[in-house]
Tab-separated table of C-alpha atoms in Angstrom:
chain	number	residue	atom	x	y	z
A	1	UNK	CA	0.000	0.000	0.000
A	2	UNK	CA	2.669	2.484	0.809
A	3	UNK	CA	4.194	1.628	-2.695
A	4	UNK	CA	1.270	2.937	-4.248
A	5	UNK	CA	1.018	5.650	-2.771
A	6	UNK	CA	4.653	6.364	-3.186
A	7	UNK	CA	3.640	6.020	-7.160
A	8	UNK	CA	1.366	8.093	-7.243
A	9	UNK	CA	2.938	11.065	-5.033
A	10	UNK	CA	5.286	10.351	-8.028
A	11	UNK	CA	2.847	10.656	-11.108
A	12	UNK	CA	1.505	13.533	-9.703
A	13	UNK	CA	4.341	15.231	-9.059
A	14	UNK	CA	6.049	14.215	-12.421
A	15	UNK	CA	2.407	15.538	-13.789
A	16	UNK	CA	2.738	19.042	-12.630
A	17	UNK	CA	6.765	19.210	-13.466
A	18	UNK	CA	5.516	18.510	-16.980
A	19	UNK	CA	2.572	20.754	-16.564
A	20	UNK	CA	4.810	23.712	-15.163
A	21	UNK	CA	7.635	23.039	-18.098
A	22	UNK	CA	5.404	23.148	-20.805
A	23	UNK	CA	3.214	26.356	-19.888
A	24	UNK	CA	5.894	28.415	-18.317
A	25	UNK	CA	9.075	26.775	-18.895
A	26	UNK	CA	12.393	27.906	-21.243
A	27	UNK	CA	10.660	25.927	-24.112
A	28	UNK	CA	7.086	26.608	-23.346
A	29	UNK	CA	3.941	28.220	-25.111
A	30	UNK	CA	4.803	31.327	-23.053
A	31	UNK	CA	8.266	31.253	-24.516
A	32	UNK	CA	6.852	30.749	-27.985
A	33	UNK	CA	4.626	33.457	-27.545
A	34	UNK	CA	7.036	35.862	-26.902
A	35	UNK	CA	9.137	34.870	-29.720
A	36	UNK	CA	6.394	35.042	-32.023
A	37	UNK	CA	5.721	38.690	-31.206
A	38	UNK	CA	9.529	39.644	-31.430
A	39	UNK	CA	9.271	37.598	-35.012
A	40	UNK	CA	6.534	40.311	-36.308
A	41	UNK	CA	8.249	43.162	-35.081
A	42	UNK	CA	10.895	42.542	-36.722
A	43	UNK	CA	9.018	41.916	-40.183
A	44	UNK	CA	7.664	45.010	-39.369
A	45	UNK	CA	10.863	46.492	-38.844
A	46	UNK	CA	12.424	44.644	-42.009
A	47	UNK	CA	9.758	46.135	-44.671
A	48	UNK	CA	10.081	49.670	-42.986
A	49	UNK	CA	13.969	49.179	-43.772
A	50	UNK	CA	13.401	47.899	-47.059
A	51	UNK	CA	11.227	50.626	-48.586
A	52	UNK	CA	13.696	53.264	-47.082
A	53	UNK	CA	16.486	51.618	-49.205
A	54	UNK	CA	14.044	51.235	-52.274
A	55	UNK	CA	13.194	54.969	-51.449
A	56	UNK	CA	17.517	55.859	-51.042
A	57	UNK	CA	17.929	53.599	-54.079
A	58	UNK	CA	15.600	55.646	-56.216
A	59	UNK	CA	17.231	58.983	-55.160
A	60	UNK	CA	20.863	57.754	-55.669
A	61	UNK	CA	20.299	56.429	-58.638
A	62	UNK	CA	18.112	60.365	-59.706
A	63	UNK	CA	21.278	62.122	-58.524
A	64	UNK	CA	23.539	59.731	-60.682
A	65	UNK	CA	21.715	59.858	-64.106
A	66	UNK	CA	19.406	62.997	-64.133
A	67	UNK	CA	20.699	65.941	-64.238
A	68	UNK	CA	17.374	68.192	-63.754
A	69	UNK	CA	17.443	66.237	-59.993
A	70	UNK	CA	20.793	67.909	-59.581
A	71	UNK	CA	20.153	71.154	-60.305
A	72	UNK	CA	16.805	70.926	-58.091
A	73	UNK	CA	18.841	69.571	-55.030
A	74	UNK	CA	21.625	72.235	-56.244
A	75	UNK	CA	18.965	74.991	-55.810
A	76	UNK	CA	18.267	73.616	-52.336
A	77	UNK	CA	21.726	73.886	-51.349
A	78	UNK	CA	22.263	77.892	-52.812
A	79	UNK	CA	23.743	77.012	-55.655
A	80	UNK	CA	22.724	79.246	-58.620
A	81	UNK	CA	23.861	77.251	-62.714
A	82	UNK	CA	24.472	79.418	-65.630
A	83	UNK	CA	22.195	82.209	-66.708
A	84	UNK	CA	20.100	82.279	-63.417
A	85	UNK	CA	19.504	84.806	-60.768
A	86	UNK	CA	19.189	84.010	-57.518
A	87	UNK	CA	16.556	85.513	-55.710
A	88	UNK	CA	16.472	85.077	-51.300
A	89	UNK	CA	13.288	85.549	-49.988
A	90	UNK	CA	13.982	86.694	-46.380
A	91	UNK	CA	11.964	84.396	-43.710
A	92	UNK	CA	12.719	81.266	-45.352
A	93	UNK	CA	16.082	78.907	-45.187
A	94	UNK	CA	18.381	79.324	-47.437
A	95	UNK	CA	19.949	76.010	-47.194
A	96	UNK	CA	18.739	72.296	-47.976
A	97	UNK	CA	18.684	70.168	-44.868
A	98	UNK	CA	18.686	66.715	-45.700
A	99	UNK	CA	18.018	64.114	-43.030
A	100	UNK	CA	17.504	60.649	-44.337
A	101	UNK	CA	15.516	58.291	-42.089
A	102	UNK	CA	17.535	55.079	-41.918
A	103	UNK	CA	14.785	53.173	-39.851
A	104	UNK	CA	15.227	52.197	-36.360
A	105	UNK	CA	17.775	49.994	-34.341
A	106	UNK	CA	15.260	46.395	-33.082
A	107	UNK	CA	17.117	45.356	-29.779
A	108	UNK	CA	16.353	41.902	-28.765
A	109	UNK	CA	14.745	41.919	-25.543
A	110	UNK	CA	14.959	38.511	-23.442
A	111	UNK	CA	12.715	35.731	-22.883
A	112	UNK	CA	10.875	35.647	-19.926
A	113	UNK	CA	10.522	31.711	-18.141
A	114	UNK	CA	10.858	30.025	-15.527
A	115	UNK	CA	14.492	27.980	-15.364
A	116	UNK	CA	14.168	23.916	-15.569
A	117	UNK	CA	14.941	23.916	-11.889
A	118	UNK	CA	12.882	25.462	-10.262
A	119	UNK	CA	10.046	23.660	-12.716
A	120	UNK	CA	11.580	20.850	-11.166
A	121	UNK	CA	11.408	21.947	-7.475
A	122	UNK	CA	7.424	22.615	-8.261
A	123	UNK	CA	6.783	19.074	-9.321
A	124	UNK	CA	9.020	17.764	-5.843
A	125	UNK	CA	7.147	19.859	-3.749
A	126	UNK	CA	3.921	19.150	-4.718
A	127	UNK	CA	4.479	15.788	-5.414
A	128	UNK	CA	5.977	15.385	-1.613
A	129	UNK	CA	2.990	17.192	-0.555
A	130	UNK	CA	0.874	14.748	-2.349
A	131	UNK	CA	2.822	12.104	-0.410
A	132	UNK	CA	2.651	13.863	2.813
A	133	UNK	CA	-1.192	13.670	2.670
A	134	UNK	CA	-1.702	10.748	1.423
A	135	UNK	CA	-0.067	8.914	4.468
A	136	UNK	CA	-2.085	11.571	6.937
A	137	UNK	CA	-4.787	11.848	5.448
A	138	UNK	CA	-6.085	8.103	3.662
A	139	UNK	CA	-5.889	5.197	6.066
A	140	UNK	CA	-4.019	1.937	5.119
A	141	UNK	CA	-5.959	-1.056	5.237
A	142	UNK	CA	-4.357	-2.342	8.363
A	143	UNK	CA	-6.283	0.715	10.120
A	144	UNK	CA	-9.376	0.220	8.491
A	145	UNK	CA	-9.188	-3.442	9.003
A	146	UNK	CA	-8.753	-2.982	12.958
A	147	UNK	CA	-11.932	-0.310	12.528
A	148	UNK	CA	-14.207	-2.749	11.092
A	149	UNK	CA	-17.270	-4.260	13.305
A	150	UNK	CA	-17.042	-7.243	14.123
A	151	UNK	CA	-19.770	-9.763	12.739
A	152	UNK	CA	-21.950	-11.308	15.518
A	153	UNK	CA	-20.247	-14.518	13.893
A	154	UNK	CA	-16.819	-13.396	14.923
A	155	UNK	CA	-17.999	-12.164	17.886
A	156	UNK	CA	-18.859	-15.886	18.943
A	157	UNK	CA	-22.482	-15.509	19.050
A	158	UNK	CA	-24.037	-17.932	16.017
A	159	UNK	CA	-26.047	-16.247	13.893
A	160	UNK	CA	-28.545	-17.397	10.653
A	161	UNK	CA	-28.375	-16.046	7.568
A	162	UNK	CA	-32.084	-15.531	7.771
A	163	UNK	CA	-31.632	-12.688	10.857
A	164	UNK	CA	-31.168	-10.128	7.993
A	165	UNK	CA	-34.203	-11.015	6.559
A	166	UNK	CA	-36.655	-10.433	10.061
A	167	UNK	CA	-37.430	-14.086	9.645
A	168	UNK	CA	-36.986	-16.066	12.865
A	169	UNK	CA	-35.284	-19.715	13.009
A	170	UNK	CA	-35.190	-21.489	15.728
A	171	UNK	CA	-32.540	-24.450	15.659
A	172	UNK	CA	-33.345	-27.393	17.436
């Protein structure tokens, strides 16, 4: 009897080490969670990025092979070409500031779980618990044997099977 309960302090406490691992542990849906929003973010970031090149790519390649997008980012700038006039309007800047966004820097955060150990400590303790109980709590059948009335047979008093019954024998 104490082996079985021994086994089953054990399943159950194997149980909820499983239970704890897989819901909260390094490798858990938790875990997997979080790394699934990180993984979108950082699509996110990664098309962001990638229409900011296609956007730089566009204007390099306008400053390398057109020359009316030169003289327009030449104006910007103060320059004045041949047979112009320059003309400052006062209130306004007279130079081109260019600031290019170049996206934003994705840090990788960390992974929040609960280590294998103490996973491990949860199913011991409750599994110990479960133990515990079990040998305070449910009595062994050698307590509930001694517990047990006695039949009037046992008792030494003879007895017929028909005294259940309300039907009286008398034995000659």
């Amino acid at each position: 009897m104490l082996r079985t309960k021994v086994l089953i302090a054990i399943s159950i406490g194997t149980l909820f080490y499983v239970f704890t691992s897989m819901t909260l542990g390094q490798s858990s849906f938790w875990a997997m969670e979080q790394l699934e929003e990180q993984k979108q973010k950082i699509s996110v970031n990664a098309a962001n990025i990638a229409k900011i090149n296609e956007n730089l790519t566009m204007e390099y390649n306008g400053l390398k092979y057109d020359m009316d997008v030169v003289a327009a980012y030449a104006r910007r700038l103060g320059y004045v070409g041949e047979n112009e006039v320059l003309v400052k309007i006062s209130g306004l800047p007279t130079h081109y500031k260019g600031v290019y966004d170049v996206g934003t820097v994705m840090r990788r955060t960390e992974i929040e779980y609960i280590p294998e150990w103490m996973c491990k400590l949860v199913g011991c303790v409750v599994g110990t618990l479960v133990l515990l109980i079990q040998l305070t709590l449910v009595p062994s059948r050698k307590v509930a044997k001694s517990f047990k009335r006695k039949s009037s047979y046992e008792a030494g008093i003879r007895t017929s099977p028909y005294d259940n019954l309300g039907i009286k024998v008398e034995t000659i």
